[in-house]
Amino acid sequence: GENVEQHPSTLSVQEGDSAVIKCTYSDSASNYFPWYKQELGKRPQLIIDIRSNVGEKKDQRIAVTLNKTAKHFSLHITETQPEDSAVYFCAEWWSGGSQGNLIFGKGTKLSVKP
Amino acid sequence: SAVISQKPSRDICQRGTSLTIQCQVDSQVTMMFWYRQQPGQSLTLIATANQGSEATYESGFVIDKFPISRPNLTFSTLTVSNMSPEDSSIYLCSVLRGQGSEAFFGQGTRLTVV
């Protein structure tokens, strides 16, 4: 089946620095890639997403880039703040199953040190 | 976004018993998804629940262990049957909104089997 590789598994940065998380996928037909933030004890929440017809999307301090040729997409957080500390999951909408579903990466635990 | 009410939020159960988790959505949706998230891990899809038909289970999950009901377009239940300590996990329901692929999650059910 389809698989999404996510790196790094943990990331520690100083407040104000940038953080980058990268994911790779294998199905060239996939066309939707969301990112979720999960704070401790809470549900995953969609923070940004990108579709395959664009290469980059930005929302304030968060941006996502997509390289369809290389089959990878990345989350960029600039000017990190302590409240950015959480686990981040990338995902891929995979249509290869019977109805389609999201395939999640293993997650990146981001720690922002004040 | 979507308002998804999931209950119970947590439970401690004896091994060999069953627990039914409920998920209520604020508007009609075609597909509802059930995920398992083991401690410190990513989200694994258990099954997709469609109204009016049997749920579609992912590899490694079977109907006898995780029976699902979908009586209408706003409600679903997942039962964890004949529980063992290995079933201790967080269970989440999810629905799609937006352009069809944006997933929103219930608050999760933290299950501990003793």
Coordinates of C-alpha atoms in Angstrom, one line a residue:
Chain A
G1 CA 0.0 0.0 0.0
E2 CA 0.9 3.7 -0.1
N3 CA 3.2 5.1 2.5
V4 CA 4.2 8.6 3.5
E5 CA 7.7 9.1 4.9
Q6 CA 8.1 12.0 7.4
H7 CA 11.3 13.5 8.7
P8 CA 12.6 14.4 11.2
S9 CA 10.7 12.6 14.0
T10 CA 11.8 15.2 16.5
L11 CA 12.8 18.8 16.0
S12 CA 14.0 21.3 18.6
V13 CA 14.4 25.0 17.7
Q14 CA 14.9 28.3 19.5
E15 CA 12.1 30.7 19.6
G16 CA 12.3 32.9 16.5
D17 CA 14.1 30.4 14.4
S18 CA 12.5 28.5 11.4
A19 CA 11.4 24.9 11.4
V20 CA 11.1 22.7 8.3
I21 CA 9.4 19.3 8.2
K22 CA 9.6 17.2 5.0
C23 CA 7.5 14.4 3.7
T24 CA 7.8 12.1 0.7
Y25 CA 5.2 10.0 -1.1
S26 CA 5.2 7.4 -3.9
D27 CA 1.9 7.6 -5.8
S28 CA 2.3 10.2 -8.5
A29 CA -1.5 10.3 -8.9
S30 CA -2.0 11.8 -5.4
N31 CA -3.1 15.4 -5.5
Y32 CA -3.9 16.6 -2.0
F33 CA -1.5 17.1 0.8
P34 CA -2.7 18.5 4.2
W35 CA -0.7 19.2 7.4
Y36 CA -2.1 18.6 10.9
K37 CA -1.1 20.0 14.2
Q38 CA -1.8 17.9 17.3
E39 CA -1.2 19.4 20.7
L40 CA -0.9 17.1 23.7
G41 CA -4.2 15.5 24.6
K42 CA -6.1 17.2 21.8
R43 CA -7.4 16.2 18.4
P44 CA -5.4 16.8 15.1
Q45 CA -6.3 20.1 13.5
L46 CA -5.8 21.1 9.9
I47 CA -3.3 24.0 9.6
I48 CA -2.6 24.2 5.9
D49 CA -2.9 22.1 2.8
I50 CA -1.8 22.1 -0.8
R51 CA -3.2 20.7 -4.0
S52 CA -1.1 19.4 -6.9
N53 CA -1.9 22.3 -9.2
V54 CA 0.2 24.7 -7.1
G55 CA 3.8 24.6 -5.9
E56 CA 3.5 26.8 -2.8
K57 CA 0.9 28.1 -0.4
K58 CA 1.4 30.5 2.5
D59 CA -0.7 31.5 5.5
Q60 CA 1.1 34.0 7.8
R61 CA 4.0 32.2 9.4
I62 CA 3.2 28.8 7.8
A63 CA 4.0 27.7 4.3
V64 CA 3.8 24.5 2.4
T65 CA 5.8 23.7 -0.7
L66 CA 5.2 20.8 -3.1
N67 CA 7.6 19.2 -5.6
K68 CA 5.6 16.9 -7.7
T69 CA 8.5 15.7 -9.7
A70 CA 10.4 14.6 -6.6
K71 CA 7.2 13.6 -4.8
H72 CA 7.9 15.5 -1.7
F73 CA 6.2 18.3 0.2
S74 CA 7.4 20.4 3.1
L75 CA 6.0 22.5 6.0
H76 CA 7.9 25.7 6.8
I77 CA 7.2 27.6 10.1
T78 CA 9.0 30.9 10.4
E79 CA 9.5 33.0 13.6
T80 CA 8.6 30.0 15.7
Q81 CA 6.9 30.6 19.0
P82 CA 6.5 28.3 22.1
E83 CA 2.8 27.8 21.2
D84 CA 4.0 26.1 18.0
S85 CA 5.3 23.2 20.1
A86 CA 3.2 20.2 19.1
V87 CA 3.3 17.1 16.9
Y88 CA 2.8 17.8 13.2
F89 CA 1.5 15.2 10.8
C90 CA 1.7 15.4 7.0
A91 CA -0.8 13.4 5.0
E92 CA -1.6 12.4 1.5
W93 CA -5.0 11.8 0.0
W94 CA -4.6 8.4 -1.6
S95 CA -7.2 7.3 -4.2
G96 CA -5.7 3.8 -4.6
G97 CA -8.1 2.2 -2.1
S98 CA -11.7 1.4 -2.7
Q99 CA -12.9 4.9 -1.7
G100 CA -9.8 7.0 -1.1
N101 CA -8.5 8.0 2.3
L102 CA -5.8 10.0 4.0
I103 CA -2.4 8.3 4.6
F104 CA -0.6 10.0 7.5
G105 CA 3.1 10.3 8.2
K106 CA 4.5 9.2 11.5
G107 CA 4.6 12.7 12.9
T108 CA 7.3 15.2 14.0
K109 CA 7.4 16.4 17.5
L110 CA 8.4 20.1 17.4
S111 CA 9.7 21.8 20.5
V112 CA 10.2 25.5 20.5
K113 CA 12.5 26.7 23.3
P114 CA 11.9 30.2 24.7
Chain B
S1 CA -15.0 23.3 9.6
A2 CA -17.3 20.7 11.2
V3 CA -18.6 20.2 14.7
I4 CA -18.0 16.6 15.6
S5 CA -19.1 15.3 19.0
Q6 CA -17.5 12.1 20.1
K7 CA -18.2 10.2 23.3
P8 CA -17.1 9.0 25.7
S9 CA -14.0 11.1 25.9
R10 CA -12.3 8.4 28.0
D11 CA -13.0 5.1 29.6
I12 CA -11.2 2.4 31.6
C13 CA -12.6 -1.1 30.8
Q14 CA -12.0 -4.6 31.9
R15 CA -10.5 -7.1 29.5
G16 CA -13.0 -9.2 27.7
T17 CA -15.7 -6.5 27.7
S18 CA -16.8 -4.2 24.8
L19 CA -17.0 -0.5 24.4
T20 CA -19.1 1.5 21.9
I21 CA -17.9 4.9 20.9
Q22 CA -20.3 7.4 19.4
C23 CA -19.7 10.1 16.8
Q24 CA -22.3 12.8 16.0
V25 CA -21.7 15.4 13.2
D26 CA -23.5 18.7 12.9
S27 CA -24.5 18.1 9.3
Q28 CA -24.9 15.3 6.8
V29 CA -21.7 13.7 5.5
T30 CA -21.2 10.8 3.1
M31 CA -18.2 9.1 4.6
M32 CA -17.1 8.9 8.2
F33 CA -13.7 7.5 9.2
W34 CA -12.5 5.7 12.3
Y35 CA -8.9 5.9 13.3
R36 CA -6.7 4.5 16.0
Q37 CA -3.8 6.4 17.5
Q38 CA -1.6 4.4 19.8
P39 CA 0.4 6.4 22.4
G40 CA 3.0 8.5 20.7
Q41 CA 2.1 7.2 17.3
S42 CA 0.5 8.3 14.1
L43 CA -3.1 7.8 13.0
T44 CA -4.1 4.5 11.5
L45 CA -7.3 4.1 9.6
I46 CA -9.5 1.3 10.9
A47 CA -12.4 1.6 8.5
T48 CA -14.6 3.9 6.4
A49 CA -18.3 4.0 7.4
N50 CA -20.9 4.7 4.7
Q51 CA -24.5 5.1 5.3
G52 CA -26.6 2.2 3.9
S53 CA -23.7 -0.2 3.3
E54 CA -21.2 -2.2 5.3
A55 CA -18.1 -0.5 6.5
T56 CA -14.9 -0.9 4.6
Y57 CA -12.1 -2.2 6.8
E58 CA -8.4 -1.7 6.3
S59 CA -5.8 -4.4 6.4
G60 CA -5.4 -5.7 9.9
F61 CA -8.8 -4.7 11.2
V62 CA -11.9 -7.0 11.1
I63 CA -15.6 -6.5 11.5
D64 CA -15.9 -9.0 14.4
K65 CA -13.4 -7.0 16.5
F66 CA -14.5 -3.5 15.4
P67 CA -18.1 -3.6 14.3
I68 CA -19.4 -0.2 13.0
S69 CA -22.8 1.2 12.6
R70 CA -23.9 4.0 10.3
P71 CA -27.6 4.4 10.7
N72 CA -27.8 7.9 9.1
L73 CA -25.7 10.6 7.5
T74 CA -24.8 12.3 10.8
F75 CA -24.1 9.5 13.2
S76 CA -21.8 6.5 13.5
T77 CA -20.6 4.1 16.2
L78 CA -17.5 2.0 16.6
T79 CA -17.4 -0.9 19.0
V80 CA -14.2 -2.3 20.3
S81 CA -15.1 -5.9 21.2
N82 CA -13.6 -8.5 23.5
M83 CA -11.0 -6.0 24.6
S84 CA -7.4 -6.7 25.6
P85 CA -4.7 -4.4 27.0
E86 CA -3.4 -4.1 23.4
D87 CA -6.5 -2.2 22.5
S88 CA -5.6 0.6 24.8
S89 CA -5.4 3.6 22.5
I90 CA -7.1 6.8 21.4
Y91 CA -9.9 6.3 18.9
L92 CA -11.0 9.1 16.6
C93 CA -13.8 9.7 14.2
S94 CA -13.3 11.9 11.2
V95 CA -15.3 13.5 8.4
L96 CA -14.4 15.3 5.2
R97 CA -15.4 18.9 4.4
G98 CA -14.3 21.6 2.1
Q99 CA -13.4 20.4 -1.4
G100 CA -13.9 16.9 -0.3
S101 CA -10.6 16.0 1.2
E102 CA -10.2 18.2 4.3
A103 CA -10.6 16.0 7.3
F104 CA -11.9 17.1 10.7
F105 CA -11.7 15.0 13.8
G106 CA -13.7 14.4 16.9
Q107 CA -12.0 15.0 20.2
G108 CA -11.1 11.3 20.5
T109 CA -11.8 8.6 23.0
R110 CA -9.0 7.6 25.3
L111 CA -9.4 3.9 26.0
T112 CA -7.5 2.0 28.7
V113 CA -8.1 -1.7 29.1
V114 CA -7.0 -3.3 32.4

